[in-house]
Coordinates of N, CA and C in Angstrom, one line a residue:
X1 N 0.8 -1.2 0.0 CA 0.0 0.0 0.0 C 0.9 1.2 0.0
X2 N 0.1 2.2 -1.0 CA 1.1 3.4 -1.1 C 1.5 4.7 0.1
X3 N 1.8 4.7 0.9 CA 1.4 6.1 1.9 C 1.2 7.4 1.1
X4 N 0.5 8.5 2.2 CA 0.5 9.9 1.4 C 1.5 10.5 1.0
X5 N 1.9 11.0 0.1 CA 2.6 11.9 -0.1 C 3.0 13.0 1.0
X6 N 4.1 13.2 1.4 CA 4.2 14.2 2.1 C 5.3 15.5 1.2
X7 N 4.9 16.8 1.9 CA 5.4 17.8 1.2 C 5.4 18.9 2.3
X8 N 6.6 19.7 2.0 CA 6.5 21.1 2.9 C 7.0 21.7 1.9
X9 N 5.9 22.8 2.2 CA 5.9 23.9 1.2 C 6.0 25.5 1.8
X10 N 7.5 26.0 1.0 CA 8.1 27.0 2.0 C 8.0 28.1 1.5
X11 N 8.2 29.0 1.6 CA 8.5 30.6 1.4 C 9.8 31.1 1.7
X12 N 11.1 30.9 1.5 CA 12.4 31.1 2.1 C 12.4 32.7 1.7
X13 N 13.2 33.1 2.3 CA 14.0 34.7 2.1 C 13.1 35.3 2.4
X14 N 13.4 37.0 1.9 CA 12.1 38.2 2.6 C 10.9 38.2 1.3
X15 N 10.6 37.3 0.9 CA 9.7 37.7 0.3 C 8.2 37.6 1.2
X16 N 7.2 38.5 0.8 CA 6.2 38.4 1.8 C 5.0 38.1 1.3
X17 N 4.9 37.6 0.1 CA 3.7 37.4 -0.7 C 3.4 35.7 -0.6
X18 N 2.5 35.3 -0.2 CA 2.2 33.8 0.5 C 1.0 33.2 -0.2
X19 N 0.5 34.1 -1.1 CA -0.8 33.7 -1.5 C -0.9 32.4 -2.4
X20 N 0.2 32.6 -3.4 CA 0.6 31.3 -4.0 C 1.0 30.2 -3.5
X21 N 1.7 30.5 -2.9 CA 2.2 29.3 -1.7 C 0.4 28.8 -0.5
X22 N 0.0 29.5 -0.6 CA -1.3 28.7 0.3 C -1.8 28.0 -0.6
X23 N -2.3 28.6 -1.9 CA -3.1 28.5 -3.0 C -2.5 26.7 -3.6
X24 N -1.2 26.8 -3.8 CA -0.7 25.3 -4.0 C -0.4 24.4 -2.5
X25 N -0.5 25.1 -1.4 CA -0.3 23.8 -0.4 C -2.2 23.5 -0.3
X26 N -2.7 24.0 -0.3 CA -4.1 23.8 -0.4 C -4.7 23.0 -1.7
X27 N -4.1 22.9 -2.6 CA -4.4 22.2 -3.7 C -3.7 20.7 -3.8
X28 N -2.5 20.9 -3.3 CA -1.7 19.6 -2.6 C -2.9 18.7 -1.8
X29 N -3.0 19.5 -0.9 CA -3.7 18.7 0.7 C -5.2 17.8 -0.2
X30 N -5.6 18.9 -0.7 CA -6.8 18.2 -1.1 C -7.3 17.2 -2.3
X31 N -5.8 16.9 -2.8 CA -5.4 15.8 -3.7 C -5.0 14.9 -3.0
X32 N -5.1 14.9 -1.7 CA -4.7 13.9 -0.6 C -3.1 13.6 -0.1
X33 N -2.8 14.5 -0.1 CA -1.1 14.8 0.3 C -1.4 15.4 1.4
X34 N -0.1 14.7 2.1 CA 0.1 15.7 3.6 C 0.9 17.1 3.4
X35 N 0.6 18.2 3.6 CA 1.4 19.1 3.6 C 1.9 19.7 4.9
X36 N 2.9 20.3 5.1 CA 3.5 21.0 6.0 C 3.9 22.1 5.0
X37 N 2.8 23.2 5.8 CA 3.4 24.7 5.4 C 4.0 25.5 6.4
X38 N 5.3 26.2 6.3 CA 6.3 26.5 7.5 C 6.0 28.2 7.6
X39 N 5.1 29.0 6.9 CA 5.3 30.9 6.8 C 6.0 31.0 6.0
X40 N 5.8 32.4 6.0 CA 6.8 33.3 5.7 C 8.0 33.2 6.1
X41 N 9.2 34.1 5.3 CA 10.7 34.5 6.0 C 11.5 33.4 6.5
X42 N 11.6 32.1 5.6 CA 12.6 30.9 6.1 C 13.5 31.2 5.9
X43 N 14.3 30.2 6.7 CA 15.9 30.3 6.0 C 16.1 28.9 5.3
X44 N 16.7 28.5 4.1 CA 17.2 27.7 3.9 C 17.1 26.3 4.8
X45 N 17.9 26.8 5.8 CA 18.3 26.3 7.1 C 17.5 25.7 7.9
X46 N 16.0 26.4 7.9 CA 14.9 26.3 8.6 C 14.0 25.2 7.8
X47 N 13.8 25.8 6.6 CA 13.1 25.0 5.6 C 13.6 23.0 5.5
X48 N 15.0 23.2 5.5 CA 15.5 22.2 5.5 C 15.5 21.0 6.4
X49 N 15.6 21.6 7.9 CA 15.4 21.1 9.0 C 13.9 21.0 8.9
X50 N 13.4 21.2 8.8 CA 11.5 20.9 9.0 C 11.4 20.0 8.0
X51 N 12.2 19.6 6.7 CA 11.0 18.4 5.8 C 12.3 17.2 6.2
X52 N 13.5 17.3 7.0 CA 13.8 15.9 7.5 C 13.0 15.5 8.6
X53 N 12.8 17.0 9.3 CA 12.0 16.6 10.8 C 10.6 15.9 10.6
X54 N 10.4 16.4 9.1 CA 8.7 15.4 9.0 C 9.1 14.2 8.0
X55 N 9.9 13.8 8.1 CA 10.2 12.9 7.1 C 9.3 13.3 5.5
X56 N 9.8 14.3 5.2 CA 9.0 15.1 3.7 C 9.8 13.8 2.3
X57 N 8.6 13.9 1.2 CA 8.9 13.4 0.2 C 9.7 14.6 -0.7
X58 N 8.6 15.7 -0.5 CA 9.2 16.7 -1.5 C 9.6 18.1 -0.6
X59 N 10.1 18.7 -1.2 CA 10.0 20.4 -1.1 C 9.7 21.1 -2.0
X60 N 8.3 22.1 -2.1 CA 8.0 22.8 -2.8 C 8.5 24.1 -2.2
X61 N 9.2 24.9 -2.8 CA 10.0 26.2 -2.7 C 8.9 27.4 -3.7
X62 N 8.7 28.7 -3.1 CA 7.7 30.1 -3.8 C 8.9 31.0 -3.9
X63 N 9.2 31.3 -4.4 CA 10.3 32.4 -4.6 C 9.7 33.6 -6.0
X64 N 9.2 34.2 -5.1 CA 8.9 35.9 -6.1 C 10.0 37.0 -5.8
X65 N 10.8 36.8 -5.3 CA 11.5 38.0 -4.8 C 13.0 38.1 -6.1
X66 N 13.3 37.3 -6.6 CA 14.3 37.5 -7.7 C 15.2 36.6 -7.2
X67 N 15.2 35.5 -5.5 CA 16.6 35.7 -4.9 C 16.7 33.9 -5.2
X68 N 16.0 33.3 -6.1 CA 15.6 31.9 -6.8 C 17.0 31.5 -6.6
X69 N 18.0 31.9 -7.0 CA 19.4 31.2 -7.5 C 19.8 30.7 -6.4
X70 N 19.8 31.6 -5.5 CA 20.7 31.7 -4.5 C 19.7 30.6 -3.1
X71 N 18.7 31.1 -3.1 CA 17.8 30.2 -2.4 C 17.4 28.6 -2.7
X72 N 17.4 28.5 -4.0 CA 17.5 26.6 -4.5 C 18.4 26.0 -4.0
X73 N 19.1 27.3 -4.7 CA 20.9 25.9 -4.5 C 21.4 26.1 -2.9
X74 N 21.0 26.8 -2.2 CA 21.3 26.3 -0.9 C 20.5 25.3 -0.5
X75 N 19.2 25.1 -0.8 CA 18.3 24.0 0.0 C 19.3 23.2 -0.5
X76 N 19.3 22.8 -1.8 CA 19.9 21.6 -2.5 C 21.7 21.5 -1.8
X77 N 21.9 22.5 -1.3 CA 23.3 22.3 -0.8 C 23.4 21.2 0.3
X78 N 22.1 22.2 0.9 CA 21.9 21.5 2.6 C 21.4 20.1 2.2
X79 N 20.5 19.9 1.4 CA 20.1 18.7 1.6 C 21.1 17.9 1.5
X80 N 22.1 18.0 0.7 CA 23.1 17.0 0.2 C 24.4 16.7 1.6
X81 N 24.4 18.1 2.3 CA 25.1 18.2 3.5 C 24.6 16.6 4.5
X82 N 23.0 16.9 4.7 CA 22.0 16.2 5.9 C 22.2 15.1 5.2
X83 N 23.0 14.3 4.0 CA 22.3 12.9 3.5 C 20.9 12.8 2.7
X84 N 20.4 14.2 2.6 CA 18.7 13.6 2.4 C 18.5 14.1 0.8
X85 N 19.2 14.2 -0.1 CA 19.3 14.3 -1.4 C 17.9 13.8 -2.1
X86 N 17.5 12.8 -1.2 CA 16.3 12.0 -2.0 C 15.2 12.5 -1.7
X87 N 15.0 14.0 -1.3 CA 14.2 15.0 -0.8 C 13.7 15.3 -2.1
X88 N 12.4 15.3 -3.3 CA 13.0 16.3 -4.3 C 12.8 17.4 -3.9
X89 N 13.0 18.2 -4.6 CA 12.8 19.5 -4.1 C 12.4 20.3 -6.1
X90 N 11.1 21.3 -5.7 CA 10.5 21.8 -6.5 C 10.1 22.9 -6.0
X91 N 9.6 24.0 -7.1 CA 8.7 25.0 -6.7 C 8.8 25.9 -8.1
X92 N 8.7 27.5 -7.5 CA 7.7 28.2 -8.2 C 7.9 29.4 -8.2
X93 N 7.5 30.5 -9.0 CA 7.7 31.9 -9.3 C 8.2 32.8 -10.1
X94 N 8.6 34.0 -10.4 CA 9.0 34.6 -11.0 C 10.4 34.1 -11.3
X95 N 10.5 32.9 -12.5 CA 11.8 32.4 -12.5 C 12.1 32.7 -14.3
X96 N 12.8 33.4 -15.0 CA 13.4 33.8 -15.9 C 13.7 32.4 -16.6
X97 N 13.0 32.2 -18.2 CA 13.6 30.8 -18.5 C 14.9 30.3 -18.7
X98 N 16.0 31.7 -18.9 CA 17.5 30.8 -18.2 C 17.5 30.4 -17.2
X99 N 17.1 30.8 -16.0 CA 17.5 30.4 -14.6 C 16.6 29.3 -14.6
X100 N 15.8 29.0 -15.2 CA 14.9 27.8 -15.2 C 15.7 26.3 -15.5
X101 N 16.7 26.6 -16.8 CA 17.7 25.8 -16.9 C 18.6 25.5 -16.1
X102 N 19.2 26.3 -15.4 CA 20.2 26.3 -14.7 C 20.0 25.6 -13.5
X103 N 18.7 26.0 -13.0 CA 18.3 25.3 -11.6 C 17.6 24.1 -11.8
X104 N 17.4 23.6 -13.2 CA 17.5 22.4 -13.2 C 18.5 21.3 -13.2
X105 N 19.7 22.1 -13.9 CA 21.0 21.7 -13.8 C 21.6 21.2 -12.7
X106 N 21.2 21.9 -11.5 CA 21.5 22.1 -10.3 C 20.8 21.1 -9.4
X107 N 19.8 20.5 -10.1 CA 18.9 19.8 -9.3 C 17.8 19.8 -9.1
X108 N 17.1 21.1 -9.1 CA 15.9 21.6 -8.9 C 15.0 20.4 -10.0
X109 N 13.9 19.3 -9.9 CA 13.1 18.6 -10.4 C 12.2 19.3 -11.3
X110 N 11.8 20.1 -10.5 CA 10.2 21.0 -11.6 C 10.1 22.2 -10.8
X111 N 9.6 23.3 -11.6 CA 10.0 24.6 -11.8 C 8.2 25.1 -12.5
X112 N 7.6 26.0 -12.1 CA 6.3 26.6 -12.1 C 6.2 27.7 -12.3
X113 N 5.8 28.7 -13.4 CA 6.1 29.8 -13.3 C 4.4 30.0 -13.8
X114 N 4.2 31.7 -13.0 CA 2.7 32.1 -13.5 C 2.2 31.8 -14.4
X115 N 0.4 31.0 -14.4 CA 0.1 30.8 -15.2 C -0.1 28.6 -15.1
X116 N 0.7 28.1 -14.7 CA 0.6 27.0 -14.5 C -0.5 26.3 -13.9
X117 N -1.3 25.5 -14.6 CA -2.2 24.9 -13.2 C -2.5 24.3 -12.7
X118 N -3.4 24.5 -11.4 CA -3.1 23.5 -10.4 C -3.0 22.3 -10.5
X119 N -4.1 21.8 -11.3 CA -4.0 20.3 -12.0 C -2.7 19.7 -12.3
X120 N -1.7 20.7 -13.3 CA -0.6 19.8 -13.7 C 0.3 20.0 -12.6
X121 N 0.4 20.6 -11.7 CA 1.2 21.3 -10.5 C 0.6 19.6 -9.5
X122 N -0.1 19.3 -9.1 CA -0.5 18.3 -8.7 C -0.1 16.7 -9.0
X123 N -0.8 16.6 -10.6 CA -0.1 15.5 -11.4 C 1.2 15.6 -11.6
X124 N 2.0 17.1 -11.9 CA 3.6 16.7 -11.5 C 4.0 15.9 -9.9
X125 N 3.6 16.3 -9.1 CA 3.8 16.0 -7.8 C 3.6 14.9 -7.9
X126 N 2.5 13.8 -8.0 CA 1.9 12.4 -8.4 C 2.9 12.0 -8.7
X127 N 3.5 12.2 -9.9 CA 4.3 11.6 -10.8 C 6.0 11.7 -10.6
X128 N 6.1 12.7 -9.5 CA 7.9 12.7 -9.5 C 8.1 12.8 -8.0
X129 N 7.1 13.2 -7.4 CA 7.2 12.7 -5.5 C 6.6 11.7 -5.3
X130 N 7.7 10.5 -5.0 CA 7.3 9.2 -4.5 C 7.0 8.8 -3.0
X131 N 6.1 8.5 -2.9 CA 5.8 8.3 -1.2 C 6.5 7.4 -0.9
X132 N 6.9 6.6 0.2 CA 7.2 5.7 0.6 C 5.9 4.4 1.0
X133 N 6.6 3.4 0.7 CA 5.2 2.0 0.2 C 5.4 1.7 1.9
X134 N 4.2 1.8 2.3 CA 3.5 1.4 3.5 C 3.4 0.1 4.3

């Protein structure tokens, strides 16, 4: 038997705009995923430590503030620090389609920019966060 999917869905750095970030953890949950949503104003650091502390499948990352580069590749740093690489980690925002490449490069799984919907934002999740079999 398959378990739920689990996910924490973060908001790192000063950005203060959350509405997206509820709008997809709320869309998650109700496709039957557990979500952990952590606020506003994470750090890396914070975000990271909360989806080992929940034993998370994924991380979905909201970044509207411009600061995308620098905030992926640290989660992806840290994750690889902690052992937990098998974390994927995804998300979303005002992300420029070079940087889109790059942070996939980097690791980043899937990448959402305005306009995406919830449906495929979901069925991506389905399809590339694997739960652990029960």
């Amino acid at each position: 038997m398959q378990a739920r999917i689990r996910v924490v869905v973060a908001k790192p750095g000063l950005d203060g705009h959350d509405r997206g970030a509820k709008v997809i953890a709320r869309a998650l949950r109700d496709a039957g995923m557990e979500v952990i949503y952590t606020g506003l104003h994470q750090t890396p650091e914070q975000i990271v430590e909360t989806a080992i502390q929940e034993d998370a499948d994924g991380i979905g990352l909201s970044v509207l503030s411009g600061a995308h580069m620098t905030l992926f590749r640290r989660v992806l740093e840290l994750l690889a620090e902690r052992d937990a690489s098998d974390i994927v980690v995804f998300g979303g925002g005002i992300i420029p389609d070079d940087d889109i490449t790059e942070l996939q490069s980097l690791g980043v799984a899937g990448l959402f920019t305005p306009g995406a919907s919830l449906e495929s934002i979901v069925e991506w999740v389905r399809a590339n966060v694997a739960a652990p079999v029960a």
